[in-house]
CSV table of C-alpha atoms in Angstrom, one decimal:
chain,number,residue,atom,x,y,z
X,277,MET,CA,-18.4,11.0,29.6
X,278,THR,CA,-17.7,7.3,29.1
X,279,PRO,CA,-14.5,6.7,27.2
X,280,PRO,CA,-14.8,4.8,23.9
X,281,ALA,CA,-14.3,1.1,24.0
X,282,SER,CA,-10.8,0.0,22.9
X,283,PRO,CA,-10.8,-1.5,19.4
X,284,PHE,CA,-8.9,-4.6,20.7
X,285,THR,CA,-7.9,-6.5,23.8
X,286,PRO,CA,-5.9,-4.3,26.3
X,287,ARG,CA,-2.3,-4.9,26.3
X,288,PRO,CA,-1.0,-7.1,29.1
X,289,ALA,CA,1.7,-5.8,31.7
X,290,ALA,CA,4.8,-4.3,30.3
X,291,GLY,CA,7.2,-6.8,28.9
X,292,ALA,CA,4.5,-9.5,28.1
X,293,PRO,CA,4.0,-9.8,24.2
X,294,VAL,CA,0.4,-9.4,23.0
X,295,SER,CA,-1.2,-11.8,20.5
X,296,LEU,CA,-2.5,-10.5,17.2
X,297,CYS,CA,-4.9,-13.4,17.4
X,298,GLU,CA,-6.7,-12.0,20.4
X,299,ARG,CA,-7.5,-8.6,18.7
X,300,GLN,CA,-10.8,-8.0,17.0
X,301,PRO,CA,-10.4,-4.3,15.8
X,302,GLN,CA,-13.6,-2.3,15.0
X,303,VAL,CA,-12.8,0.6,12.5
X,304,PRO,CA,-15.5,3.2,11.8
X,305,ALA,CA,-15.9,4.5,8.4
X,306,ASP,CA,-14.7,8.0,9.4
X,307,ARG,CA,-11.4,6.5,10.4
X,308,LEU,CA,-11.0,5.0,7.0
X,309,VAL,CA,-11.3,8.6,5.5
X,310,ALA,CA,-9.0,10.2,8.2
X,311,GLU,CA,-6.3,7.6,7.5
X,312,LEU,CA,-5.9,8.3,3.8
X,313,VAL,CA,-2.5,9.8,4.2
X,314,PRO,CA,1.0,8.4,3.6
X,315,PRO,CA,1.8,5.7,6.1
X,316,PRO,CA,4.6,6.2,8.7
X,317,ARG,CA,7.3,4.6,6.5
X,318,PHE,CA,6.6,7.4,3.8
X,319,ASP,CA,5.8,10.3,6.1
X,320,ALA,CA,9.2,11.9,5.8
X,321,VAL,CA,10.0,11.1,2.2
X,322,ARG,CA,10.4,13.9,-0.3
X,323,PHE,CA,11.6,14.3,-3.9
X,324,ASP,CA,15.0,15.3,-2.7
X,325,THR,CA,15.4,12.1,-0.5
X,326,TYR,CA,14.7,9.8,-3.5
X,327,ARG,CA,17.9,8.2,-4.9
X,328,PRO,CA,17.5,7.5,-8.6
X,329,ASP,CA,19.4,4.5,-9.9
X,330,PRO,CA,22.1,6.0,-12.2
X,331,ASP,CA,21.7,3.2,-14.6
X,332,GLN,CA,18.0,4.1,-15.0
X,333,PRO,CA,17.7,7.6,-16.4
X,334,GLY,CA,13.9,7.2,-16.5
X,335,GLN,CA,13.8,7.5,-12.7
X,336,THR,CA,15.4,11.0,-12.8
X,337,GLU,CA,13.1,12.0,-15.6
X,338,ALA,CA,10.1,11.0,-13.6
X,339,VAL,CA,11.1,13.0,-10.6
X,340,GLY,CA,11.2,16.1,-12.8
X,341,VAL,CA,7.7,15.4,-14.3
X,342,LEU,CA,6.2,14.7,-10.8
X,343,GLU,CA,7.7,17.8,-9.3
X,344,GLY,CA,6.0,19.9,-12.1
X,345,PHE,CA,2.7,18.0,-11.6
X,346,ALA,CA,2.7,18.6,-7.8
X,347,ALA,CA,3.6,22.3,-8.2
X,348,GLY,CA,0.7,22.7,-10.7
X,349,LEU,CA,-1.8,21.7,-8.0
X,350,GLY,CA,-1.4,25.1,-6.5
X,351,ALA,CA,-3.3,26.8,-9.3
X,352,ALA,CA,-6.8,27.8,-8.5
X,353,PRO,CA,-9.3,24.9,-8.9
X,354,ALA,CA,-12.0,24.9,-11.7
X,355,ALA,CA,-15.3,26.2,-10.6
X,356,LYS,CA,-17.8,23.6,-9.5
X,357,ARG,CA,-21.1,23.1,-11.3
X,358,GLY,CA,-23.8,25.2,-9.7
X,359,TRP,CA,-27.5,25.7,-10.3
X,360,PHE,CA,-27.0,28.8,-12.5
X,361,ARG,CA,-23.5,28.3,-13.9
X,362,LYS,CA,-21.7,25.9,-16.1
X,363,GLN,CA,-18.7,23.8,-15.2
X,364,SER,CA,-15.5,25.6,-15.9
X,365,ALA,CA,-13.3,24.2,-18.6
X,366,ALA,CA,-10.8,21.7,-17.3
X,367,PRO,CA,-7.2,22.8,-17.4
X,368,ALA,CA,-5.2,21.8,-20.5
X,369,GLY,CA,-3.1,18.5,-20.4
X,370,PRO,CA,-3.5,15.3,-18.5
X,371,GLY,CA,-5.3,15.5,-15.1
X,372,GLY,CA,-3.2,12.7,-13.6
X,373,VAL,CA,0.1,10.8,-13.7
X,374,TYR,CA,0.6,6.9,-13.7
X,375,LEU,CA,3.9,5.4,-12.6
X,376,ASP,CA,4.5,2.1,-14.4
X,377,GLY,CA,7.3,-0.1,-13.2
X,378,GLY,CA,8.4,-3.2,-11.3
X,379,TYR,CA,8.2,-3.6,-7.5
X,380,GLY,CA,10.9,-2.0,-5.4
X,381,VAL,CA,11.8,0.8,-7.8
X,382,GLY,CA,10.6,3.6,-5.4
X,383,LYS,CA,7.1,4.3,-6.9
X,384,THR,CA,5.5,4.7,-3.5
X,385,HIS,CA,8.3,7.0,-2.5
X,386,LEU,CA,7.6,9.2,-5.5
X,387,LEU,CA,3.8,9.0,-5.0
X,388,ALA,CA,4.1,10.1,-1.4
X,389,SER,CA,6.5,12.9,-2.4
X,390,VAL,CA,3.7,14.1,-4.8
X,391,TRP,CA,1.3,14.2,-1.8
X,392,HIS,CA,3.8,16.1,0.4
X,393,ALA,CA,4.9,18.5,-2.3
X,394,ALA,CA,1.3,19.5,-3.3
X,395,PRO,CA,0.8,23.0,-2.3
X,396,VAL,CA,-2.8,22.5,-1.0
X,397,PRO,CA,-4.2,22.0,2.5
X,398,ARG,CA,-3.7,18.7,4.1
X,399,GLU,CA,-7.5,18.1,4.1
X,400,ALA,CA,-7.6,18.7,0.4
X,401,LYS,CA,-5.4,15.7,-0.5
X,402,ALA,CA,-5.6,12.0,0.2
X,403,PHE,CA,-3.2,9.0,-0.2
X,404,GLY,CA,-4.3,5.4,-0.1
X,405,THR,CA,-3.7,2.0,-1.6
X,406,PHE,CA,-6.1,0.5,-4.1
X,407,VAL,CA,-7.2,-2.0,-1.5
X,408,GLU,CA,-7.9,0.8,0.9
X,409,LEU,CA,-10.0,2.7,-1.6
X,410,THR,CA,-12.2,-0.4,-2.4
X,411,ASN,CA,-12.6,-1.0,1.4
X,412,LEU,CA,-13.7,2.7,1.7
X,413,VAL,CA,-16.3,2.3,-1.0
X,414,GLY,CA,-17.5,-1.0,0.7
X,415,ALA,CA,-17.8,0.8,4.1
X,416,LEU,CA,-19.4,4.0,2.8
X,417,GLY,CA,-21.2,3.0,-0.4
X,418,PHE,CA,-20.4,4.3,-3.8
X,419,GLN,CA,-22.2,7.5,-3.7
X,420,GLN,CA,-21.2,8.5,-0.2
X,421,ALA,CA,-17.6,7.8,-1.2
X,422,VAL,CA,-17.9,10.0,-4.1
X,423,THR,CA,-19.2,12.7,-1.9
X,424,ALA,CA,-16.5,12.2,0.8
X,425,LEU,CA,-13.7,12.4,-1.8
X,426,SER,CA,-15.0,14.9,-4.5
X,427,GLY,CA,-13.8,18.0,-2.5
X,428,LEU,CA,-10.2,16.9,-2.8
X,429,ARG,CA,-7.7,18.6,-4.9
X,430,LEU,CA,-5.5,15.5,-5.2
X,431,LEU,CA,-6.0,11.7,-4.8
X,432,CYS,CA,-3.0,9.4,-4.8
X,433,ILE,CA,-3.7,5.6,-5.3
X,434,ASP,CA,-0.8,3.2,-4.6
X,435,GLU,CA,-0.6,-0.3,-6.1
X,436,PHE,CA,-3.5,0.0,-8.5
X,437,GLU,CA,-4.7,-3.6,-9.0
X,438,LEU,CA,-5.0,-4.9,-12.5
X,439,ASP,CA,-5.9,-8.5,-11.6
X,440,ASP,CA,-9.4,-8.0,-10.3
X,441,PRO,CA,-11.7,-6.9,-13.0
X,442,GLY,CA,-14.6,-6.2,-10.7
X,443,ASP,CA,-12.7,-3.9,-8.3
X,444,THR,CA,-10.9,-2.3,-11.1
X,445,VAL,CA,-14.1,-1.3,-12.8
X,446,LEU,CA,-15.5,-0.1,-9.5
X,447,VAL,CA,-12.5,2.2,-8.7
X,448,SER,CA,-12.4,3.3,-12.3
X,449,SER,CA,-16.0,4.5,-12.0
X,450,LEU,CA,-15.2,6.3,-8.8
X,451,LEU,CA,-12.1,7.9,-10.3
X,452,GLY,CA,-14.2,9.1,-13.3
X,453,ARG,CA,-16.6,10.8,-11.0
X,454,LEU,CA,-13.9,12.4,-9.0
X,455,ALA,CA,-12.0,13.6,-12.1
X,456,ASP,CA,-15.1,15.2,-13.4
X,457,ALA,CA,-15.3,17.0,-10.1
X,458,GLY,CA,-11.8,18.4,-10.7
X,459,VAL,CA,-9.8,16.0,-8.5
X,460,LYS,CA,-6.3,15.5,-9.8
X,461,LEU,CA,-5.2,11.8,-9.7
X,462,ALA,CA,-1.8,10.0,-9.3
X,463,ALA,CA,-1.4,6.3,-9.3
X,464,THR,CA,1.2,3.5,-9.3
X,465,SER,CA,1.0,-0.1,-10.2
X,466,ASN,CA,3.4,-3.0,-10.8
X,467,THR,CA,4.6,-4.4,-14.1
X,468,LEU,CA,4.2,-8.1,-13.8
X,469,PRO,CA,7.5,-9.8,-13.2
X,470,GLY,CA,7.1,-12.0,-16.2
X,471,LYS,CA,6.6,-9.0,-18.4
X,472,LEU,CA,9.5,-6.9,-17.4
X,473,GLY,CA,11.4,-5.5,-20.3
X,474,GLU,CA,8.3,-5.8,-22.7
X,475,GLY,CA,7.7,-2.1,-22.9
X,476,ARG,CA,4.6,-0.6,-21.5
X,477,PHE,CA,2.7,-3.8,-20.8
X,478,ALA,CA,1.3,-2.6,-17.4
X,479,ALA,CA,0.6,0.9,-18.7
X,480,ALA,CA,-1.4,-0.6,-21.5
X,481,ASP,CA,-3.4,-2.8,-19.1
X,482,PHE,CA,-4.0,0.2,-16.9
X,483,MET,CA,-5.2,2.4,-19.7
X,484,ARG,CA,-7.5,-0.3,-20.9
X,485,GLU,CA,-9.0,-1.0,-17.6
X,486,ILE,CA,-9.7,2.6,-16.6
X,487,GLN,CA,-11.4,3.0,-20.0
X,488,GLY,CA,-12.6,6.6,-20.4
X,489,LEU,CA,-10.1,7.9,-17.9
X,490,SER,CA,-7.0,7.0,-20.0
X,491,ALA,CA,-6.8,10.4,-21.7
X,492,ARG,CA,-6.5,12.0,-18.3
X,493,PHE,CA,-3.3,10.1,-17.3
X,494,ARG,CA,0.3,10.7,-18.4
X,495,PRO,CA,2.2,7.3,-18.0
X,496,LEU,CA,5.8,7.4,-16.7
X,497,ARG,CA,8.0,4.3,-16.9
X,498,ILE,CA,10.2,3.6,-14.0
X,499,ASP,CA,12.6,0.7,-14.4
X,500,GLY,CA,15.2,-0.6,-12.1
X,501,GLN,CA,16.3,-3.1,-9.4
X,502,ASP,CA,14.4,-3.7,-6.1
X,503,TYR,CA,15.9,-0.9,-4.0
X,504,ARG,CA,15.0,-2.7,-0.8
X,505,HIS,CA,17.7,-5.3,-1.6
X,506,ARG,CA,20.0,-3.4,-3.9
X,507,GLY,CA,23.5,-4.0,-2.7
X,508,LEU,CA,22.4,-5.5,0.6
X,509,PRO,CA,23.3,-9.0,2.0
X,510,GLU,CA,21.1,-12.0,1.6
X,511,ALA,CA,18.0,-12.3,3.6
X,512,PRO,CA,18.6,-13.5,7.2
X,513,VAL,CA,18.2,-17.2,8.0
X,514,PRO,CA,15.1,-17.9,10.1
X,515,PHE,CA,15.6,-18.1,13.8
X,516,SER,CA,14.7,-21.0,16.1
X,517,ASP,CA,11.3,-21.0,18.0
X,518,GLU,CA,13.2,-20.5,21.3
X,519,ARG,CA,15.2,-17.5,19.9
X,520,VAL,CA,11.9,-15.9,18.6
X,521,GLU,CA,10.2,-16.3,22.0
X,522,GLU,CA,13.1,-15.1,24.0
X,523,SER,CA,13.4,-12.0,21.7
X,524,ALA,CA,9.8,-11.4,22.0
X,525,LEU,CA,9.9,-11.3,25.8
X,526,ARG,CA,12.7,-8.8,25.7
X,527,CYS,CA,11.0,-6.4,23.2
X,528,GLU,CA,8.7,-3.8,24.4
X,529,GLY,CA,5.5,-3.6,22.2
X,530,ALA,CA,6.0,-7.1,20.8
X,531,ALA,CA,3.4,-9.4,19.4
X,532,LEU,CA,4.0,-13.1,19.4
X,533,ASP,CA,1.9,-15.6,17.5
X,534,ASP,CA,2.1,-19.0,15.7
X,535,PHE,CA,2.0,-18.4,12.0
X,536,GLY,CA,-0.7,-20.9,11.3
X,537,ALA,CA,-2.9,-19.5,14.0
X,538,LEU,CA,-2.4,-15.9,12.8
X,539,LEU,CA,-3.3,-17.0,9.2
X,540,ALA,CA,-6.6,-18.4,10.5
X,541,HIS,CA,-7.3,-15.3,12.5
X,542,LEU,CA,-6.8,-13.1,9.5
X,543,ALA,CA,-9.8,-14.9,7.8
X,544,ARG,CA,-12.0,-13.6,10.5
X,545,VAL,CA,-10.8,-10.0,10.3
X,546,HIS,CA,-11.7,-7.7,7.3
X,547,PRO,CA,-8.6,-6.7,5.5
X,548,SER,CA,-9.5,-3.0,5.9
X,549,ARG,CA,-8.9,-3.6,9.7
X,550,TYR,CA,-5.4,-5.1,9.4
X,551,GLY,CA,-3.9,-1.7,10.0
X,552,ALA,CA,-5.8,-1.4,13.3
X,553,LEU,CA,-4.8,-4.9,14.1
X,554,CYS,CA,-1.2,-3.7,14.3
X,555,ASP,CA,-1.9,-0.6,16.4
X,556,GLY,CA,0.7,-0.2,19.2
X,557,VAL,CA,2.8,-3.1,17.9
X,558,GLU,CA,6.5,-2.3,17.7
X,559,ALA,CA,7.7,-5.7,16.4
X,560,VAL,CA,6.0,-9.0,15.3
X,561,PHE,CA,7.4,-12.4,16.3
X,562,LEU,CA,6.2,-15.5,14.4
X,563,ARG,CA,6.8,-19.1,15.2
X,564,GLY,CA,6.6,-21.8,12.6
X,565,VAL,CA,6.3,-20.0,9.2
X,566,THR,CA,5.2,-22.5,6.6
X,567,PRO,CA,4.4,-22.4,2.9
X,568,VAL,CA,0.9,-21.1,2.2
X,569,THR,CA,-1.1,-23.3,-0.2
X,570,ASP,CA,-4.4,-21.6,-0.3
X,571,GLN,CA,-4.8,-18.5,-2.6
X,572,ALA,CA,-7.3,-16.6,-0.3
X,573,THR,CA,-5.0,-17.1,2.7
X,574,ALA,CA,-2.0,-15.9,0.6
X,575,LEU,CA,-3.7,-12.8,-0.4
X,576,ARG,CA,-4.7,-11.9,3.1
X,577,LEU,CA,-1.0,-12.4,4.1
X,578,VAL,CA,-0.1,-10.0,1.3
X,579,VAL,CA,-2.3,-7.3,2.8
X,580,LEU,CA,-0.9,-7.9,6.4
X,581,ALA,CA,2.7,-7.6,4.9
X,582,ASP,CA,1.8,-4.3,3.3
X,583,ARG,CA,0.4,-2.9,6.5
X,584,LEU,CA,3.4,-4.1,8.5
X,585,TYR,CA,5.7,-2.6,6.0
X,586,ASP,CA,3.9,0.7,5.9
X,587,ARG,CA,4.2,1.0,9.6
X,588,GLU,CA,7.8,-0.1,9.8
X,589,VAL,CA,7.2,-3.0,12.0
X,590,PRO,CA,10.1,-5.6,11.9
X,591,VAL,CA,9.2,-9.2,11.7
X,592,MET,CA,11.4,-11.9,13.3
X,593,ALA,CA,10.3,-15.5,12.5
X,594,SER,CA,11.2,-19.2,12.6
X,595,GLY,CA,10.4,-21.8,10.1
X,596,VAL,CA,10.9,-21.4,6.3
X,597,PRO,CA,12.4,-18.1,4.8
X,598,PHE,CA,9.9,-15.7,3.5
X,599,GLY,CA,11.1,-16.4,0.0
X,600,GLU,CA,9.5,-19.8,0.3
X,601,VAL,CA,6.2,-18.7,1.7
X,602,PHE,CA,4.4,-18.7,-1.7
X,603,SER,CA,4.5,-21.7,-4.0
X,604,ALA,CA,6.1,-21.7,-7.5
X,605,GLU,CA,2.7,-22.0,-9.0
X,606,MET,CA,1.5,-18.9,-7.1
X,607,LEU,CA,4.6,-16.9,-8.2
X,608,ALA,CA,3.7,-17.9,-11.8
X,609,GLY,CA,0.0,-17.1,-11.5
X,610,GLY,CA,-2.2,-14.0,-11.9
X,611,TYR,CA,-1.4,-12.6,-8.4
X,612,ARG,CA,2.3,-13.0,-8.8
X,613,LYS,CA,3.0,-9.3,-8.6
X,614,LYS,CA,1.4,-9.2,-5.1
X,615,TYR,CA,3.4,-12.2,-4.0
X,616,PHE,CA,6.7,-10.8,-5.2
X,617,ARG,CA,6.0,-7.5,-3.5
X,618,ALA,CA,5.1,-9.3,-0.2
X,619,ILE,CA,8.3,-11.3,-0.3
X,620,SER,CA,10.3,-8.2,-1.0
X,621,ARG,CA,8.7,-6.4,1.9
X,622,LEU,CA,8.7,-9.3,4.4
X,623,THR,CA,12.4,-9.9,3.6
X,624,ALA,CA,13.1,-6.3,4.4
X,625,LEU,CA,11.3,-6.4,7.6
X,626,ALA,CA,13.1,-9.6,8.5
X,627,ARG,CA,16.4,-7.9,7.9
X,628,GLU,CA,15.3,-5.0,10.1
X,629,ALA,CA,14.5,-7.4,12.8
X,630,LYS,CA,18.1,-8.7,13.2
X,631,GLY,CA,18.7,-6.0,15.7
X,632,LEU,CA,16.1,-7.3,18.0
């Protein structure tokens, strides 16, 4: 039997860094479905490993509510509609939970904990980001995506996007069909940084955008500081090009690229394949990080940052600090929550790269 073709260029001899720019991953639709599980960074998290901020009692309250929600998934599911029987009545109470709060307060940790704690078979629950869900619908088509997911008991959606009306309505329609099929839903999203402290702004947006689904969700407010940087030293100063190259040569499983070339390559790879782009990479080394001025390019960088963070891939770079990658105008615009999240995650990955 002929072995399947590699999704990317074979890795050079041990010790030589690869280039992400040379990879052209091909991801079949069935892999998109199979990978709807918590990413490596959140594979071992549980409710009892979450560390609530003592100054934010809402975090502790949310843990209790979510533990109860997850435990309730062990009840027998409602009967499905058949040719000669009616749909069983839906259980009382909301069929989903929504975590509303800023970036870095542990919402993904809690969402993954719901997935892990749910007492249902692994194949009966799924976990993915909003972007991954829209990519799945794009790859399978709407009706096939409904069919593929309607047998689940639980679907967890991380980083529900409120800034793309088209995708929001698409996913809302999908969730409506799944909820009607008895699938329980859990979701997170980010309060916009400029709206922190203004009550349930993000929750109100979420409930409006998901329209008829709002009655099925119980919103939980989670405030607090970004845990990725709480009590930690400042972000590391970028290294020189020479230091980045030398470190890449010494690091097994390294990928070494010029920042500008990588950004150009991302435009030629669908965002649903950015995870596959990082397959086998243990650390990313970037030369010449510069501010990004194009919105589309910036949004692709956000997706790559998410995939690297999910996979715990440290990033060592030269050039400007990651806090200066996005312009002040971008950080004040409609996609600012994504950019602040990317800065937070890239800074954390840069801190993790200091040991390299």
